[in-house]
Amino acid sequence: MIEAVNHLLRGVVWHIPTRAYLQHAHVRVLCITAATSDADTFDVALTIRGPLPSADPAAQLAIALYRVGDQQMHVHYGRLNQRGQLLFRQVQAGAYQPVCTPSLNTEAWIWTPPPSGPQPLSLHAALIPTPTMHPRPIARGAETDQHWTCAYQNATATLTATLHTQPTGHLLLDLEAPDPAWDGSLIGFVWSTHDPATGQSVAQLLFAPLRWSAAFHACTAHLHLAGPQPAFALSLPTHPWPLVSITPDLAPILRQSVTQSATAHTRRAWQALAQSADELPAELRPLILAALQP
Amino acid sequence: MHHANFWQYARSALAQWKWQVFAAQQPPPPDVWLHAFRTTDLIALTSFSDFPDSTYSIRDRIIGIAMIALGPRQAGDPPDDQWHTLRQIVQHDVPRLEPAHWLEVVIAWGCGWQRTPAPHRTAWDGAWEYAVLALYDMVAGSVRATIKQILRVLSHKFHDHPLRPLLHTPAHSTNLTHLLHLGAATDLTPAAGELTLYAAEITMELLPRLVPPHAAPPDRYDPHQLAHWQPAHRSLRVFLAEAVRGSASRELKTNAFRQGLLYPLLQQDFGIRVDTAEFKLCHSEACNGPLIAASVASGSPLKLSAVSTGLYEGARCPVCQTPADPARTYHIARRNWLLVPYDYGGMYELQARWHCPHCGTLFSISASYRQEENHLRQIEQQLHQLREPAVRATILHQLAAHYQQPPDHTALSKYLRHQQRVASTRLQHLKEAVYCPLCQHRTPAQRPTHVWVLRSAPPLEGIDRTHDEYDYGTDSSDRDRGPDGDD
C-alpha cells in the first residue's frame, strides 16, 4: 500500500490551496483545501483509497507534507484515520511535496529539527479528527528556533510526559504521575524514531522508575533521549510495568534505560529499585547498580 | 471526421470566457474558474468563439467546451470515440435544452461513469481530475445542505443552553457542537475541515470501485454508485443529494436519511441516529382526552395520524400546560426520529417500556422487574465467565480463600444454574403481573420495548415547540425535491 501510494505521489507537488486528484492503478488520492478563519492558511483534507479494506491498515499509514523551495522548512505530518483520511490544519499557501510513510504504531507525533543547520523550523502535528487520540498533547510551551517543550498525557490522564529540547540538541523527557500510588513503580514506554528520508523506523522500549518528589509533589523520573531526530513518537502506558514480568532477557534494555537517567533523583530511584524490589530477578540487580556507576 | 478546428474553437471560447470573467486575475486559479464554470450561462459561453453555426449545434458546442474545461490539460484533443459517445448519450438522455444537465453528463463521464477509466491520470481515457473536483463540489454542497437540515431539527436538544453549541467553540474541537457550529456558520466558505472530509469520503464512495489485481470485482450492489445514475430520470444534483441523505427533498426525510452515505459517518463520529422515540399525548380534555378515552374503551391503539394537538416530549404539554401523568397520559412510539444520545451530548436516553396490547400505550417497567432482570443478567454473566478456564481458576481460587470447603467447578456451575432458573421464574411471574396504568388490562408476558426518551431538562427560554414543528417525518413523497445549493 505504501509503495503504491508513494508511486502515485512520486514527483507530485501540491500548490496549496489548489486542490488535486490523483489516480493510478489501484490507488486514489483526493486533496481538498478549505479556507480557514485565518486568511493566510488553509485546512487540507487528504483522502486515500487503496486496494486494502479500510479497516486494515490504511489507518497505519502516515502522510508528511514537506514545503518545497522555501528556506524555512515546513513539515506537516499526521496519521490516516480508519477511513484513510487526514486533516492538516492551518497550512500556509505554497508548494508541498507529499510523502507516505509507515506509521510507527504510536498515537502521537511531533517533529524535531533536522540535524543539519540552525534553520528556523515550523512544526505541525495534524490532529486526526477522531474523538480519541492518546497520548494527547495537553500543552505546548513557548517555541523558539532552538527550543521547544511539549507535554503529553497517557490515555487515563494519570501520567504526564514533558519533552524539552536541550542546548546539546538532545531531548529531556520528564515523566510525572501525581498519584502517590505510582511511587516505586517502573514505567515502560516506547520511544520511536523515524527518518522520512530513508524510510527507516526504530521503536525502542525504555524503562523509567518513578519516585516521589516533594518538590514536584508527584512521582517523577527524568531521562535523556537521543536527538535530534527527523521525527519521533512517544507511546505512554496507562499502568506501571509489572516487576514480576521483568525477565533477564530485558537486561540490555534495562542497562540502556539506566544510563539514560538524567537526574540524581532518577538514579536514586533505580538504586532503590535494585535494592528493595523483591520481584526483580536477582541477576538483574547488580546489572542495574553497575550501570549506575559513572 | 476531423474535429481539430472544433476543439480550437472550444479552447478559444473557454480562454475568452476566463479572460472576461477573471480579467483582474490572470490566470485564474483552477478552483476559482472551475466553480464559476459550473454556474455560468453555458449558452452565452458558446458565443465567445466563432463556431461555424451550420456544423455544430449549441449542445455540441457546450459538450465540447465542457470536455476541454474538465478534461486532462496536456493530452491533446479529446478522442473521437469519447466525443461521439458523449454526444449520443446527451442526445438520447437529455434531449431538452438543459445546458446544466449536459454539463453534468460530462462531469460524470469524466469521473468514469459509463466507462472504465484507465489508470493514467493525464490521458483522456483516465479519470479527469477537474471532473472529479467538480463532482466533489456538488457533493460538498449537498453535505452542507444536509447539515443545515439536521441543525434545524436538532439545534435545541442538547445538555446546555440551545444556543451554546453555536457560540464559543474551540477551533480544534471535534465534538458535535463543533459540527453544528460549522453547519450554522453559513459565512464559512467554501467549507470547513470536517465537512470537507465527509464530502471527500462520499465522493470517493461514488467513484467506480478500485479492483486490486487478480481480485474479483465486488458483487455488492450500491445504489449510490455513480455508475447507477440515469440522466434521463434525474439530474446529477438530485442523484447526489439522494446519495448523501437519501432524499433530494429540501426538508430532512429521516427514514431516507438513514439510507444515505452521510448517516453512517455522522453516527460514527457524533452519535446522530434515526430511531424510535417516545412521545406523549396530552390527556386533558382540551387536547386528546376524548381520543384516549375512546381508545381505552374500544381497545384500539391510537395512531399518530389521528392526533392533531397535544403531542409532545418532555414533562408538560406545550399547548395546555398540563403536566404529564403516568396514569393518564398516553405514550406512543414514533419511528424514524432524529436524535442524539445523552452520551454524545444530546438529550435522549434509551429506556425499556411495556406495550399494552389493548390500548396501545407504552408504560414504564417497574423497579422490581429491573432489579430482577439485572440479577438474572449477573448470574448469566457469571455462568459465561465460568466457561473461561482462566476466569474459572481465579474464581475458585478466591472461593478457596474464603471457605474451608470451597465448592468445585461442577458444584458452582450447578448452583449458578439453579439461581438462573429461580431468577427466570421470578422474572416470568413479574412479567405476567403487569397491568396497563391507562386501561388496567393485564398485559401478556412480553419482551420490553426499547425507545429513546427525551431526558427531563430545565425549560429552555424561547423554545416552545409543538408537534407541528417536528413534522419532518418519513413521507416517501419527494415531490418537493429540489437541488442543493453550492453554499
Coordinates of N, CA and C in Angstrom, one line a residue, chain B residues 170-311:
Chain B
P170 N -14.2 25.7 20.5 CA -12.8 25.7 20.3 C -12.5 25.4 18.9
A171 N -11.4 26.0 18.4 CA -11.1 25.8 17.0 C -10.8 24.4 16.6
H172 N -10.3 23.6 17.5 CA -9.9 22.2 17.1 C -10.9 21.2 17.8
S173 N -12.0 21.6 18.3 CA -12.9 20.7 18.9 C -13.4 19.8 17.8
T174 N -13.6 18.5 18.2 CA -14.2 17.6 17.2 C -15.4 17.0 17.7
N175 N -16.1 17.7 18.6 CA -17.4 17.1 19.1 C -18.6 17.6 18.3
L176 N -19.7 17.2 18.7 CA -20.9 17.6 17.9 C -21.1 19.1 17.8
T177 N -20.8 19.7 18.9 CA -21.1 21.2 18.9 C -20.3 21.9 17.8
H178 N -19.1 21.3 17.6 CA -18.2 21.9 16.6 C -18.9 21.7 15.2
L179 N -19.4 20.5 15.0 CA -20.0 20.2 13.7 C -21.2 21.2 13.5
L180 N -22.0 21.3 14.6 CA -23.1 22.2 14.5 C -22.7 23.6 14.2
H181 N -21.7 24.0 14.9 CA -21.1 25.3 14.7 C -20.8 25.5 13.2
L182 N -20.1 24.6 12.6 CA -19.8 24.7 11.2 C -21.0 24.8 10.3
G183 N -21.9 23.9 10.7 CA -23.1 23.9 9.8 C -23.9 25.2 9.9
A184 N -23.9 25.8 11.1 CA -24.6 27.0 11.3 C -23.9 28.3 10.7
A185 N -22.6 28.2 10.6 CA -21.9 29.3 10.2 C -21.9 29.4 8.7
T186 N -22.9 29.9 8.1 CA -23.0 29.9 6.7 C -22.0 30.8 6.0
D187 N -21.4 31.7 6.8 CA -20.4 32.6 6.1 C -19.0 31.9 6.0
L188 N -18.9 30.6 6.5 CA -17.7 29.9 6.3 C -17.7 29.4 4.8
T189 N -16.7 29.8 4.0 CA -16.6 29.4 2.7 C -15.2 28.9 2.4
P190 N -15.0 28.0 1.5 CA -16.1 27.2 0.9 C -16.6 26.1 1.8
A191 N -15.7 25.6 2.7 CA -16.2 24.6 3.6 C -15.1 24.5 4.7
A192 N -15.6 24.0 5.9 CA -14.6 23.8 7.0 C -14.1 22.4 7.0
G193 N -13.1 22.2 7.8 CA -12.4 20.9 7.7 C -13.2 19.6 7.7
E194 N -14.0 19.5 8.8 CA -14.7 18.2 8.9 C -15.7 18.0 7.8
L195 N -16.4 19.0 7.4 CA -17.3 18.8 6.3 C -16.6 18.4 5.0
T196 N -15.4 19.0 4.9 CA -14.6 18.7 3.7 C -14.3 17.2 3.7
L197 N -13.9 16.6 4.9 CA -13.6 15.2 5.0 C -14.8 14.4 4.6
Y198 N -16.0 14.7 5.1 CA -17.2 14.0 4.8 C -17.5 14.0 3.3
A199 N -17.4 15.2 2.7 CA -17.7 15.3 1.3 C -16.6 14.5 0.5
A200 N -15.4 14.5 0.9 CA -14.4 13.8 0.2 C -14.6 12.3 0.3
E201 N -15.0 11.9 1.5 CA -15.3 10.4 1.7 C -16.4 10.0 0.8
I202 N -17.5 10.8 0.7 CA -18.6 10.4 -0.1 C -18.3 10.4 -1.6
T203 N -17.5 11.4 -2.0 CA -17.1 11.5 -3.4 C -16.3 10.2 -3.8
M204 N -15.4 9.7 -2.9 CA -14.7 8.5 -3.2 C -15.6 7.3 -3.3
E205 N -16.6 7.3 -2.4 CA -17.6 6.2 -2.5 C -18.3 6.2 -3.8
L206 N -18.6 7.3 -4.4 CA -19.4 7.4 -5.6 C -18.6 6.9 -6.8
L207 N -17.3 7.1 -6.8 CA -16.5 6.8 -8.0 C -16.5 5.3 -8.2
P208 N -16.2 4.9 -9.4 CA -16.1 3.4 -9.6 C -15.1 2.7 -8.7
R209 N -15.5 1.6 -8.3 CA -14.6 0.8 -7.3 C -13.3 0.5 -7.9
L210 N -12.3 0.5 -7.0 CA -10.9 0.1 -7.4 C -10.9 -1.4 -7.1
V211 N -10.5 -2.1 -8.2 CA -10.4 -3.6 -8.0 C -8.9 -3.9 -8.0
P212 N -8.4 -4.5 -6.9 CA -7.0 -4.9 -6.9 C -6.7 -6.0 -8.0
P213 N -5.4 -6.1 -8.3 CA -5.0 -7.0 -9.3 C -5.4 -8.4 -8.9
H214 N -5.8 -9.3 -9.8 CA -6.2 -10.7 -9.5 C -7.3 -10.8 -8.5
A215 N -8.1 -9.8 -8.4 CA -9.2 -9.9 -7.4 C -10.5 -9.8 -8.2
A216 N -11.5 -10.5 -7.7 CA -12.8 -10.4 -8.4 C -13.5 -9.1 -8.1
P217 N -14.2 -8.5 -9.0 CA -14.9 -7.2 -8.7 C -15.9 -7.4 -7.6
P218 N -16.2 -6.4 -6.8 CA -17.1 -6.5 -5.7 C -18.5 -6.8 -6.2
D219 N -19.2 -7.7 -5.6 CA -20.5 -8.1 -6.1 C -21.6 -7.3 -5.3
R220 N -21.2 -6.4 -4.4 CA -22.2 -5.7 -3.6 C -22.8 -4.6 -4.4
Y221 N -24.1 -4.6 -4.4 CA -24.8 -3.6 -5.2 C -25.0 -2.3 -4.3
D222 N -24.4 -1.2 -4.8 CA -24.5 0.0 -4.1 C -25.3 1.0 -4.9
P223 N -26.5 1.3 -4.5 CA -27.3 2.2 -5.4 C -26.8 3.6 -5.5
H224 N -25.9 3.9 -4.6 CA -25.4 5.3 -4.6 C -24.2 5.4 -5.6
Q225 N -23.7 4.4 -6.1 CA -22.5 4.5 -7.0 C -22.9 5.3 -8.2
L226 N -22.0 6.1 -8.6 CA -22.2 7.0 -9.8 C -22.6 6.2 -11.0
A227 N -22.2 4.9 -11.1 CA -22.5 4.1 -12.2 C -24.0 3.9 -12.4
H228 N -24.7 4.1 -11.3 CA -26.2 3.8 -11.4 C -27.0 5.1 -11.7
W229 N -26.3 6.1 -12.0 CA -27.0 7.4 -12.3 C -27.6 7.2 -13.7
Q230 N -28.8 7.6 -13.9 CA -29.5 7.6 -15.2 C -30.0 9.1 -15.5
P231 N -29.3 9.8 -16.3 CA -29.6 11.2 -16.5 C -31.0 11.4 -17.1
A232 N -31.6 10.4 -17.7 CA -32.9 10.5 -18.3 C -34.0 10.6 -17.1
H233 N -33.6 10.1 -16.0 CA -34.6 10.0 -14.9 C -34.4 11.2 -13.9
R234 N -33.2 11.6 -13.6 CA -33.0 12.6 -12.7 C -31.7 13.3 -12.9
S235 N -31.6 14.5 -12.4 CA -30.3 15.3 -12.6 C -29.2 14.7 -11.7
L236 N -28.0 15.1 -12.0 CA -26.9 14.6 -11.2 C -27.0 15.2 -9.8
R237 N -27.5 16.4 -9.7 CA -27.6 17.1 -8.4 C -28.6 16.3 -7.5
V238 N -29.7 15.9 -8.1 CA -30.7 15.1 -7.3 C -30.1 13.8 -6.9
F239 N -29.4 13.1 -7.9 CA -28.8 11.8 -7.6 C -27.8 11.9 -6.4
L240 N -27.0 13.0 -6.4 CA -26.0 13.2 -5.4 C -26.7 13.5 -4.0
A241 N -27.8 14.3 -4.1 CA -28.5 14.6 -2.8 C -29.0 13.3 -2.2
E242 N -29.5 12.4 -3.1 CA -30.1 11.2 -2.6 C -28.9 10.3 -2.1
A243 N -27.8 10.4 -2.7 CA -26.7 9.6 -2.2 C -26.2 10.1 -0.9
V244 N -26.3 11.4 -0.7 CA -25.8 11.9 0.6 C -26.8 11.7 1.7
R245 N -28.1 12.1 1.5 CA -29.0 12.0 2.6 C -30.3 11.2 2.2
G246 N -30.2 10.4 1.2 CA -31.3 9.5 0.9 C -32.4 10.1 0.1
S247 N -32.5 11.5 0.2 CA -33.7 12.1 -0.5 C -33.2 13.5 -0.9
A248 N -33.8 14.0 -2.0 CA -33.4 15.3 -2.5 C -34.3 16.4 -2.0
S249 N -35.2 16.0 -1.1 CA -36.1 17.0 -0.5 C -35.4 18.1 0.2
R250 N -36.1 19.2 0.2 CA -35.5 20.4 1.0 C -35.6 20.2 2.5
E251 N -36.6 19.4 2.9 CA -36.7 19.0 4.3 C -36.1 17.6 4.5
L252 N -35.6 17.4 5.7 CA -34.9 16.2 6.0 C -36.0 15.1 6.1
K253 N -35.8 14.0 5.3 CA -36.6 12.8 5.4 C -35.8 11.8 6.2
T254 N -36.2 11.6 7.4 CA -35.3 10.8 8.3 C -35.1 9.4 7.9
N255 N -36.2 8.8 7.4 CA -36.1 7.4 7.1 C -35.1 7.3 5.8
A256 N -35.3 8.2 4.9 CA -34.4 8.2 3.8 C -33.0 8.6 4.2
F257 N -32.9 9.5 5.1 CA -31.5 10.0 5.6 C -30.7 8.8 6.1
R258 N -31.4 7.8 6.7 CA -30.7 6.6 7.2 C -30.1 5.8 6.1
Q259 N -30.6 6.0 4.9 CA -30.1 5.2 3.8 C -28.9 5.9 3.0
G260 N -28.7 7.1 3.4 CA -27.7 7.9 2.7 C -26.3 7.6 3.2
L261 N -25.3 8.1 2.4 CA -23.9 7.9 2.8 C -23.4 8.7 3.9
L262 N -24.1 9.8 4.2 CA -23.6 10.7 5.3 C -24.0 10.1 6.7
Y263 N -25.1 9.4 6.7 CA -25.6 9.0 8.0 C -24.6 8.1 8.8
P264 N -24.0 7.1 8.2 CA -23.1 6.3 9.0 C -21.9 7.1 9.5
L265 N -21.5 8.1 8.7 CA -20.3 8.9 9.1 C -20.7 9.7 10.3
L266 N -21.9 10.3 10.3 CA -22.3 11.2 11.4 C -22.6 10.3 12.6
Q267 N -23.1 9.1 12.4 CA -23.4 8.2 13.5 C -22.1 7.8 14.2
Q268 N -21.2 7.5 13.4 CA -19.9 7.0 14.0 C -19.2 8.1 14.7
D269 N -19.2 9.3 14.2 CA -18.4 10.4 14.8 C -19.2 11.2 15.9
F270 N -20.5 11.3 15.7 CA -21.2 12.2 16.6 C -22.4 11.6 17.2
G271 N -22.7 10.3 17.0 CA -23.8 9.6 17.6 C -25.1 9.9 17.1
I272 N -25.2 10.8 16.1 CA -26.5 11.1 15.5 C -27.2 9.8 15.0
R273 N -28.4 9.6 15.3 CA -29.1 8.4 14.9 C -30.6 8.6 14.6
V274 N -31.1 7.8 13.8 CA -32.6 7.8 13.5 C -33.1 6.5 14.1
D275 N -34.0 6.7 15.1 CA -34.5 5.6 15.8 C -35.9 5.9 16.3
T276 N -36.5 5.0 17.1 CA -37.8 5.2 17.7 C -37.8 5.9 19.0
A277 N -38.6 7.0 19.0 CA -38.6 7.8 20.3 C -40.0 7.8 20.9
E278 N -40.1 8.0 22.2 CA -41.3 8.0 22.9 C -41.9 9.4 22.9
F279 N -43.2 9.5 22.5 CA -43.9 10.8 22.6 C -45.1 10.6 23.6
K280 N -45.6 11.8 24.1 CA -46.7 11.7 25.0 C -47.9 12.4 24.3
L281 N -49.1 11.9 24.5 CA -50.3 12.5 24.1 C -51.0 13.1 25.3
C282 N -51.2 14.4 25.3 CA -51.8 15.1 26.4 C -53.2 14.5 26.7
H283 N -53.4 14.3 28.0 CA -54.7 13.6 28.4 C -55.8 14.6 28.7
S284 N -55.5 15.9 28.7 CA -56.5 16.9 29.1 C -57.7 16.9 28.1
E285 N -58.8 17.3 28.6 CA -60.0 17.3 27.7 C -59.8 18.2 26.5
A286 N -59.0 19.3 26.7 CA -58.8 20.2 25.6 C -58.0 19.6 24.5
C287 N -57.1 18.7 24.9 CA -56.2 18.1 23.9 C -56.7 16.7 23.4
N288 N -56.2 15.7 24.0 CA -56.5 14.3 23.5 C -57.3 13.5 24.5
G289 N -57.9 14.1 25.5 CA -58.7 13.3 26.5 C -59.7 12.4 25.8
P290 N -60.6 13.0 25.0 CA -61.6 12.1 24.4 C -61.0 11.0 23.5
L291 N -60.0 11.3 22.8 CA -59.3 10.3 21.9 C -58.8 9.1 22.8
I292 N -58.1 9.5 23.9 CA -57.5 8.5 24.7 C -58.7 7.7 25.4
A293 N -59.7 8.3 25.8 CA -60.8 7.6 26.4 C -61.4 6.6 25.5
A294 N -61.6 7.1 24.2 CA -62.2 6.2 23.2 C -61.3 5.0 22.9
S295 N -60.0 5.3 22.9 CA -59.0 4.2 22.6 C -59.1 3.1 23.8
V296 N -59.1 3.6 25.0 CA -59.2 2.7 26.2 C -60.5 1.9 26.2
A297 N -61.5 2.6 25.8 CA -62.8 1.9 25.9 C -63.0 0.9 24.8
S298 N -62.5 1.2 23.6 CA -62.7 0.3 22.5 C -61.5 -0.7 22.4
G299 N -60.4 -0.4 23.0 CA -59.3 -1.3 22.9 C -58.6 -1.2 21.6
S300 N -58.6 -0.1 21.0 CA -57.9 0.1 19.7 C -56.8 1.1 19.9
P301 N -55.6 0.7 19.6 CA -54.5 1.6 19.8 C -54.6 2.9 19.0
L302 N -54.1 4.0 19.6 CA -54.2 5.3 18.8 C -53.1 5.3 17.8
K303 N -53.4 6.1 16.7 CA -52.4 6.2 15.6 C -52.0 7.7 15.6
L304 N -50.7 7.9 15.3 CA -50.2 9.3 15.2 C -51.0 10.2 14.3
S305 N -51.5 9.5 13.2 CA -52.2 10.3 12.2 C -53.5 10.9 12.7
A306 N -54.0 10.3 13.8 CA -55.3 10.7 14.3 C -55.1 11.9 15.3
V307 N -53.9 12.2 15.6 CA -53.6 13.2 16.6 C -53.4 14.5 15.9
S308 N -54.1 15.6 16.4 CA -53.9 16.9 15.8 C -53.2 17.9 16.8
T309 N -53.3 17.6 18.0 CA -52.7 18.5 19.0 C -52.3 17.7 20.2
G310 N -51.5 18.4 21.1 CA -51.1 17.8 22.4 C -50.1 16.7 22.2
L311 N -49.3 16.6 21.2 CA -48.3 15.6 21.1 C -46.9 16.2 21.5

